[in-house]
Amino acid sequence: MGETERFADLVFEGGGVKGIGLAGAYATLRERGFTPKGVAGTSAGAIAAALVAAGYDATELDAILREVPFERFKDKGPEDRVPLVGPALSLLLELGVYEGRFLRDWIAGLLAARGVTRFGQLADPAADNPQHRYRLRVIASDVTHRRMLVLPTDAEHLGVDPDEMEIADAVRMSMSIPVFFEPVVHRNPRTGEDHVIVDGGMLSNFPVWLFDRQGGEPRWPTFGLLLVEPDPKVPIGHRLAGEAELGGGSVVDYVKSLALTMMAAHDRLYLEQSTFARTIPIPTLGVGTTEFGISTERARALYESGRRAASEFLASWDFEAYVETFRRAPAPSRREELRRRYADRPA
């Protein structure tokens, strides 16, 4: 394998607390000699991606994600002091139960420690394509305009210079788990319009396509780090049963369940073959998206799950075979392949 082929673009899927598994997979990739070129992420995946882009190595990422102060992410506003109805009141007034300020300040501090706070510091002025100018990309959802945002490329849509956009602001937008965290309400300085922005996972939780070159073969691989349930055939209601409770009455619980169901209901069966072939599936061991009280032992097991998943994937990975099969000729979709298999079965 040539020197440039040891580069890899990495896409981290979102998944709240389950993101601990991403650190394990990343550690294995680094041990096998892969150097991240471009990184992207959604929700908790945006945290991992931002830290990698800022220069944190695998050991540091492991230490950070194992010690994430999840419980402190549950910062409450003054309305939550109202007995019994606090969470519901916060939901009605602020569209979310928790403020998210601690989360934003926490990631900002980690980035500042590496001297990387704005996207312009991660820009490649020699990039041959404006879409590939930034080493880091973060996914968020603008519900005001019903569109996905790839930040910082789409920062102009918000009236912000992409180079000047704060990375911590983009991560906070991407981490706005509906109902759990208040959405980010961004005032466009050019139009005066407010944009209500929520978790990127509402529209694209696994954007492996972000780094694909149009009209040309890839120079190095893109690996998608995907968080998967122990058994994807189990109904979503059962898989969400262990999520942390918000409290506050049936309205809050109902709306929270709606949001988590939408984020969990990604159809993994029909992933395109080309995406499936470059995906490292990380078993989440039943850990919930908002299981902020996760034990040390459970977090360690999730991290090791990520390490094993990456090791098993790399045991059969062949970049040249991937390019030959999927990037030099039209490849059959996952749906078409399944249709062909069932059509070939005897009646």
GROMACS .gro file of C-alpha atoms in nm:
model
  347
    1MET     CA    1   0.000   0.000   0.000
    2GLY     CA    2   0.142   0.339  -0.101
    3GLU     CA    3   0.208   0.622   0.139
    4THR     CA    4  -0.097   0.830   0.041
    5GLU     CA    5  -0.318   0.526   0.082
    6ARG     CA    6  -0.242   0.530   0.452
    7PHE     CA    7  -0.457   0.841   0.476
    8ALA     CA    8  -0.826   0.793   0.546
    9ASP     CA    9  -1.127   1.021   0.571
   10LEU     CA   10  -1.336   0.934   0.876
   11VAL     CA   11  -1.709   0.982   0.931
   12PHE     CA   12  -1.833   0.938   1.287
   13GLU     CA   13  -2.199   0.853   1.336
   14GLY     CA   14  -2.398   1.025   1.607
   15GLY     CA   15  -2.542   0.841   1.901
   16GLY     CA   16  -2.508   1.035   2.225
   17VAL     CA   17  -2.334   0.836   2.497
   18LYS     CA   18  -2.283   0.549   2.252
   19GLY     CA   19  -2.011   0.764   2.093
   20ILE     CA   20  -1.763   0.613   2.340
   21GLY     CA   21  -1.742   0.320   2.099
   22LEU     CA   22  -1.609   0.555   1.830
   23ALA     CA   23  -1.296   0.621   2.035
   24GLY     CA   24  -1.215   0.251   2.048
   25ALA     CA   25  -1.248   0.211   1.671
   26TYR     CA   26  -1.036   0.522   1.611
   27ALA     CA   27  -0.760   0.387   1.836
   28THR     CA   28  -0.739   0.069   1.631
   29LEU     CA   29  -0.727   0.262   1.303
   30ARG     CA   30  -0.436   0.471   1.429
   31GLU     CA   31  -0.253   0.163   1.555
   32ARG     CA   32  -0.286   0.013   1.206
   33GLY     CA   33  -0.120   0.319   1.056
   34PHE     CA   34  -0.417   0.517   0.920
   35THR     CA   35  -0.382   0.895   0.948
   36PRO     CA   36  -0.707   1.097   0.937
   37LYS     CA   37  -0.722   1.340   0.646
   38GLY     CA   38  -1.077   1.473   0.662
   39VAL     CA   39  -1.315   1.405   0.951
   40ALA     CA   40  -1.688   1.455   0.982
   41GLY     CA   41  -1.952   1.379   1.238
   42THR     CA   42  -2.308   1.418   1.356
   43SER     CA   43  -2.423   1.474   1.716
   44ALA     CA   44  -2.181   1.287   1.948
   45GLY     CA   45  -1.988   1.197   1.634
   46ALA     CA   46  -1.926   1.570   1.588
   47ILE     CA   47  -1.750   1.581   1.926
   48ALA     CA   48  -1.515   1.299   1.826
   49ALA     CA   49  -1.457   1.449   1.481
   50ALA     CA   50  -1.379   1.795   1.619
   51LEU     CA   51  -1.128   1.658   1.870
   52VAL     CA   52  -0.952   1.450   1.606
   53ALA     CA   53  -0.939   1.748   1.367
   54ALA     CA   54  -0.793   1.964   1.646
   55GLY     CA   55  -0.505   1.722   1.689
   56TYR     CA   56  -0.601   1.499   1.982
   57ASP     CA   57  -0.443   1.156   1.941
   58ALA     CA   58  -0.616   0.824   2.000
   59THR     CA   59  -0.499   0.793   2.362
   60GLU     CA   60  -0.619   1.143   2.445
   61LEU     CA   61  -0.952   1.088   2.269
   62ASP     CA   62  -1.000   0.769   2.468
   63ALA     CA   63  -0.931   0.948   2.797
   64ILE     CA   64  -1.164   1.237   2.709
   65LEU     CA   65  -1.458   1.028   2.593
   66ARG     CA   66  -1.429   0.794   2.890
   67GLU     CA   67  -1.441   1.092   3.125
   68VAL     CA   68  -1.706   1.298   2.947
   69PRO     CA   69  -1.905   1.477   3.222
   70PHE     CA   70  -2.236   1.354   3.082
   71GLU     CA   71  -2.432   1.431   3.398
   72ARG     CA   72  -2.318   1.795   3.385
   73PHE     CA   73  -2.457   1.821   3.031
   74LYS     CA   74  -2.798   1.821   3.201
   75ASP     CA   75  -2.780   2.190   3.290
   76LYS     CA   76  -3.115   2.344   3.377
   77GLY     CA   77  -3.253   2.694   3.341
   78PRO     CA   78  -3.446   2.896   3.603
   79GLU     CA   79  -3.782   2.762   3.483
   80ASP     CA   80  -3.676   2.414   3.597
   81ARG     CA   81  -3.690   2.528   3.958
   82VAL     CA   82  -4.071   2.525   3.939
   83PRO     CA   83  -4.180   2.217   4.138
   84LEU     CA   84  -4.330   1.922   3.946
   85VAL     CA   85  -4.378   2.101   3.611
   86GLY     CA   86  -4.024   2.235   3.561
   87PRO     CA   87  -3.916   2.010   3.270
   88ALA     CA   88  -4.248   2.048   3.089
   89LEU     CA   89  -4.234   2.425   3.137
   90SER     CA   90  -3.879   2.433   2.999
   91LEU     CA   91  -3.991   2.229   2.700
   92LEU     CA   92  -4.279   2.468   2.628
   93LEU     CA   93  -4.075   2.787   2.677
   94GLU     CA   94  -3.735   2.684   2.545
   95LEU     CA   95  -3.820   2.379   2.326
   96GLY     CA   96  -3.585   2.162   2.531
   97VAL     CA   97  -3.531   2.048   2.889
   98TYR     CA   98  -3.157   2.119   2.922
   99GLU     CA   99  -2.967   2.435   2.832
  100GLY     CA  100  -2.663   2.288   2.657
  101ARG     CA  101  -2.436   2.572   2.772
  102PHE     CA  102  -2.205   2.341   2.966
  103LEU     CA  103  -2.170   2.115   2.662
  104ARG     CA  104  -2.073   2.408   2.441
  105ASP     CA  105  -1.823   2.547   2.693
  106TRP     CA  106  -1.675   2.202   2.756
  107ILE     CA  107  -1.593   2.134   2.390
  108ALA     CA  108  -1.476   2.497   2.343
  109GLY     CA  109  -1.226   2.450   2.625
  110LEU     CA  110  -1.086   2.130   2.476
  111LEU     CA  111  -1.046   2.295   2.135
  112ALA     CA  112  -0.885   2.606   2.284
  113ALA     CA  113  -0.631   2.385   2.459
  114ARG     CA  114  -0.509   2.284   2.112
  115GLY     CA  115  -0.527   2.638   1.977
  116VAL     CA  116  -0.801   2.546   1.728
  117THR     CA  117  -1.129   2.734   1.774
  118ARG     CA  118  -1.243   2.845   1.425
  119PHE     CA  119  -1.296   2.647   1.107
  120GLY     CA  120  -1.057   2.873   0.919
  121GLN     CA  121  -0.775   2.718   1.121
  122LEU     CA  122  -0.864   2.381   0.967
  123ALA     CA  123  -0.884   2.510   0.608
  124ASP     CA  124  -0.666   2.400   0.318
  125PRO     CA  125  -0.618   2.704   0.091
  126ALA     CA  126  -0.482   2.476  -0.183
  127ALA     CA  127  -0.794   2.257  -0.195
  128ASP     CA  128  -0.902   2.196  -0.554
  129ASN     CA  129  -1.269   2.190  -0.457
  130PRO     CA  130  -1.444   2.441  -0.224
  131GLN     CA  131  -1.644   2.148  -0.083
  132HIS     CA  132  -1.318   1.993   0.037
  133ARG     CA  133  -1.163   2.311   0.178
  134TYR     CA  134  -1.219   2.223   0.545
  135ARG     CA  135  -1.065   1.930   0.725
  136LEU     CA  136  -1.363   1.912   0.961
  137ARG     CA  137  -1.731   1.899   0.873
  138VAL     CA  138  -2.022   1.894   1.114
  139ILE     CA  139  -2.384   1.807   1.033
  140ALA     CA  140  -2.679   1.998   1.181
  141SER     CA  141  -3.046   2.039   1.090
  142ASP     CA  142  -3.210   2.378   1.021
  143VAL     CA  143  -3.576   2.309   1.098
  144THR     CA  144  -3.675   2.665   1.006
  145HIS     CA  145  -3.574   2.604   0.644
  146ARG     CA  146  -3.612   2.224   0.658
  147ARG     CA  147  -3.261   2.162   0.533
  148MET     CA  148  -2.946   1.982   0.635
  149LEU     CA  149  -2.644   2.198   0.713
  150VAL     CA  150  -2.289   2.084   0.640
  151LEU     CA  151  -2.081   2.321   0.850
  152PRO     CA  152  -1.884   2.529   0.788
  153THR     CA  153  -1.960   2.504   0.414
  154ASP     CA  154  -2.323   2.606   0.474
  155ALA     CA  155  -2.236   2.879   0.726
  156GLU     CA  156  -2.319   3.141   0.460
  157HIS     CA  157  -2.680   3.023   0.486
  158LEU     CA  158  -2.667   3.146   0.847
  159GLY     CA  159  -2.502   3.474   0.751
  160VAL     CA  160  -2.166   3.365   0.894
  161ASP     CA  161  -1.822   3.365   0.728
  162PRO     CA  162  -1.726   2.994   0.717
  163ASP     CA  163  -1.366   3.068   0.818
  164GLU     CA  164  -1.482   3.266   1.123
  165MET     CA  165  -1.743   3.021   1.247
  166GLU     CA  166  -1.666   2.882   1.592
  167ILE     CA  167  -1.622   2.505   1.589
  168ALA     CA  168  -1.782   2.479   1.934
  169ASP     CA  169  -2.095   2.651   1.803
  170ALA     CA  170  -2.125   2.400   1.519
  171VAL     CA  171  -2.079   2.105   1.757
  172ARG     CA  172  -2.343   2.247   1.993
  173MET     CA  173  -2.584   2.279   1.699
  174SER     CA  174  -2.516   1.921   1.592
  175MET     CA  175  -2.563   1.793   1.950
  176SER     CA  176  -2.906   1.952   1.998
  177ILE     CA  177  -3.087   1.624   2.065
  178PRO     CA  178  -3.453   1.728   2.024
  179VAL     CA  179  -3.644   1.773   2.350
  180PHE     CA  180  -3.340   1.677   2.557
  181PHE     CA  181  -3.137   1.991   2.471
  182GLU     CA  182  -3.274   2.328   2.376
  183PRO     CA  183  -3.226   2.393   2.004
  184VAL     CA  184  -2.980   2.660   1.897
  185VAL     CA  185  -3.167   2.970   1.783
  186HIS     CA  186  -2.930   3.157   1.554
  187ARG     CA  187  -3.007   3.513   1.441
  188ASN     CA  188  -2.882   3.568   1.085
  189PRO     CA  189  -2.694   3.902   1.104
  190ARG     CA  190  -2.758   3.971   0.736
  191THR     CA  191  -3.130   3.899   0.718
  192GLY     CA  192  -3.239   3.932   1.082
  193GLU     CA  193  -3.410   3.593   1.051
  194ASP     CA  194  -3.395   3.336   1.328
  195HIS     CA  195  -3.284   2.982   1.240
  196VAL     CA  196  -3.389   2.704   1.477
  197ILE     CA  197  -3.117   2.438   1.456
  198VAL     CA  198  -3.129   2.087   1.603
  199ASP     CA  199  -2.935   1.762   1.603
  200GLY     CA  200  -2.788   1.670   1.265
  201GLY     CA  201  -2.904   1.312   1.320
  202MET     CA  202  -3.259   1.419   1.240
  203LEU     CA  203  -3.159   1.442   0.871
  204SER     CA  204  -2.829   1.259   0.826
  205ASN     CA  205  -2.676   1.056   1.104
  206PHE     CA  206  -2.421   0.881   0.884
  207PRO     CA  207  -2.303   1.104   0.594
  208VAL     CA  208  -2.029   0.876   0.455
  209TRP     CA  209  -2.073   1.042   0.115
  210LEU     CA  210  -1.931   1.377   0.234
  211PHE     CA  211  -1.575   1.314   0.118
  212ASP     CA  212  -1.653   1.134  -0.209
  213ARG     CA  213  -1.489   1.285  -0.516
  214GLN     CA  214  -1.729   1.336  -0.804
  215GLY     CA  215  -1.605   1.210  -1.138
  216GLY     CA  216  -1.286   1.055  -1.007
  217GLU     CA  217  -1.146   0.766  -0.809
  218PRO     CA  218  -1.072   0.817  -0.440
  219ARG     CA  219  -0.711   0.886  -0.350
  220TRP     CA  220  -0.755   0.719  -0.011
  221PRO     CA  221  -1.043   0.542   0.164
  222THR     CA  222  -1.330   0.685   0.363
  223PHE     CA  223  -1.423   0.479   0.666
  224GLY     CA  224  -1.763   0.518   0.827
  225LEU     CA  225  -1.779   0.438   1.199
  226LEU     CA  226  -2.136   0.319   1.251
  227LEU     CA  227  -2.302   0.250   1.586
  228VAL     CA  228  -2.524  -0.057   1.555
  229GLU     CA  229  -2.774  -0.223   1.785
  230PRO     CA  230  -2.709  -0.579   1.909
  231ASP     CA  231  -3.006  -0.696   1.702
  232PRO     CA  232  -3.145  -0.444   1.450
  233LYS     CA  233  -3.458  -0.658   1.405
  234VAL     CA  234  -3.573  -0.583   1.760
  235PRO     CA  235  -3.851  -0.321   1.749
  236ILE     CA  236  -3.731   0.032   1.819
  237GLY     CA  237  -3.963   0.064   2.118
  238HIS     CA  238  -3.777  -0.217   2.294
  239ARG     CA  239  -3.438  -0.074   2.199
  240LEU     CA  240  -3.527   0.264   2.348
  241ALA     CA  241  -3.668   0.121   2.669
  242GLY     CA  242  -3.344   0.178   2.859
  243GLU     CA  243  -3.302   0.544   2.770
  244ALA     CA  244  -3.254   0.785   3.061
  245GLU     CA  245  -3.578   0.936   3.184
  246LEU     CA  246  -3.633   1.309   3.166
  247GLY     CA  247  -3.928   1.315   3.397
  248GLY     CA  248  -4.176   1.600   3.393
  249GLY     CA  249  -4.491   1.416   3.296
  250SER     CA  250  -4.637   1.229   3.004
  251VAL     CA  251  -4.612   1.516   2.752
  252VAL     CA  252  -4.235   1.545   2.790
  253ASP     CA  253  -4.189   1.167   2.780
  254TYR     CA  254  -4.412   1.137   2.474
  255VAL     CA  255  -4.234   1.407   2.272
  256LYS     CA  256  -3.895   1.274   2.378
  257SER     CA  257  -3.993   0.927   2.257
  258LEU     CA  258  -4.098   1.069   1.922
  259ALA     CA  259  -3.762   1.240   1.876
  260LEU     CA  260  -3.554   0.940   1.981
  261THR     CA  261  -3.757   0.711   1.757
  262MET     CA  262  -3.690   0.935   1.456
  263MET     CA  263  -3.317   0.936   1.530
  264ALA     CA  264  -3.301   0.559   1.587
  265ALA     CA  265  -3.511   0.453   1.288
  266HIS     CA  266  -3.239   0.459   1.024
  267ASP     CA  267  -3.290   0.179   0.770
  268ARG     CA  268  -2.963  -0.016   0.791
  269LEU     CA  269  -3.089  -0.303   0.577
  270TYR     CA  270  -3.075  -0.103   0.255
  271LEU     CA  271  -2.744   0.076   0.296
  272GLU     CA  272  -2.589   0.103  -0.047
  273GLN     CA  273  -2.330  -0.166  -0.113
  274SER     CA  274  -2.054   0.093  -0.156
  275THR     CA  275  -2.137   0.244   0.184
  276PHE     CA  276  -2.172  -0.092   0.355
  277ALA     CA  277  -1.832  -0.203   0.220
  278ARG     CA  278  -1.649   0.081   0.395
  279THR     CA  279  -1.843   0.079   0.720
  280ILE     CA  280  -1.706  -0.032   1.055
  281PRO     CA  281  -2.015  -0.149   1.250
  282ILE     CA  282  -1.965  -0.095   1.624
  283PRO     CA  283  -2.201  -0.293   1.852
  284THR     CA  284  -2.340  -0.057   2.116
  285LEU     CA  285  -2.408  -0.330   2.375
  286GLY     CA  286  -2.752  -0.187   2.450
  287VAL     CA  287  -2.620   0.149   2.573
  288GLY     CA  288  -2.879   0.426   2.534
  289THR     CA  289  -2.830   0.755   2.350
  290THR     CA  290  -2.895   0.961   2.665
  291GLU     CA  291  -2.763   0.712   2.922
  292PHE     CA  292  -2.567   0.991   3.087
  293GLY     CA  293  -2.519   0.795   3.408
  294ILE     CA  294  -2.322   0.519   3.233
  295SER     CA  295  -2.091   0.325   3.463
  296THR     CA  296  -1.715   0.305   3.420
  297GLU     CA  297  -1.737  -0.067   3.346
  298ARG     CA  298  -2.006  -0.021   3.084
  299ALA     CA  299  -1.811   0.261   2.917
  300ARG     CA  300  -1.498   0.045   2.906
  301ALA     CA  301  -1.691  -0.241   2.744
  302LEU     CA  302  -1.829  -0.004   2.481
  303TYR     CA  303  -1.479   0.128   2.404
  304GLU     CA  304  -1.346  -0.227   2.364
  305SER     CA  305  -1.641  -0.305   2.136
  306GLY     CA  306  -1.521  -0.028   1.905
  307ARG     CA  307  -1.165  -0.162   1.908
  308ARG     CA  308  -1.277  -0.513   1.817
  309ALA     CA  309  -1.508  -0.390   1.543
  310ALA     CA  310  -1.231  -0.195   1.371
  311SER     CA  311  -0.987  -0.485   1.402
  312GLU     CA  312  -1.235  -0.727   1.245
  313PHE     CA  313  -1.312  -0.483   0.964
  314LEU     CA  314  -0.946  -0.420   0.876
  315ALA     CA  315  -0.874  -0.793   0.867
  316SER     CA  316  -1.057  -0.812   0.533
  317TRP     CA  317  -1.028  -0.452   0.406
  318ASP     CA  318  -0.874  -0.409   0.059
  319PHE     CA  319  -0.874  -0.055  -0.079
  320GLU     CA  320  -0.789  -0.157  -0.435
  321ALA     CA  321  -1.067  -0.415  -0.437
  322TYR     CA  322  -1.310  -0.154  -0.306
  323VAL     CA  323  -1.216   0.094  -0.580
  324GLU     CA  324  -1.236  -0.171  -0.850
  325THR     CA  325  -1.575  -0.293  -0.734
  326PHE     CA  326  -1.751   0.027  -0.642
  327ARG     CA  327  -1.576   0.328  -0.791
  328ARG     CA  328  -1.473   0.221  -1.141
  329ALA     CA  329  -1.808   0.090  -1.257
  330PRO     CA  330  -2.171   0.133  -1.149
  331ALA     CA  331  -2.232  -0.089  -0.850
  332PRO     CA  332  -2.561  -0.260  -0.769
  333SER     CA  333  -2.749  -0.110  -0.479
  334ARG     CA  334  -2.807  -0.304  -0.160
  335ARG     CA  335  -3.175  -0.327  -0.252
  336GLU     CA  336  -3.093  -0.461  -0.599
  337GLU     CA  337  -2.855  -0.719  -0.454
  338LEU     CA  338  -3.118  -0.843  -0.209
  339ARG     CA  339  -3.376  -0.856  -0.488
  340ARG     CA  340  -3.137  -1.063  -0.702
  341ARG     CA  341  -3.064  -1.304  -0.417
  342TYR     CA  342  -3.430  -1.369  -0.345
  343ALA     CA  343  -3.512  -1.397  -0.716
  344ASP     CA  344  -3.249  -1.672  -0.747
  345ARG     CA  345  -3.401  -1.879  -0.468
  346PRO     CA  346  -3.614  -2.176  -0.568
  347ALA     CA  347  -3.986  -2.133  -0.513
   0.00000   0.00000   0.00000
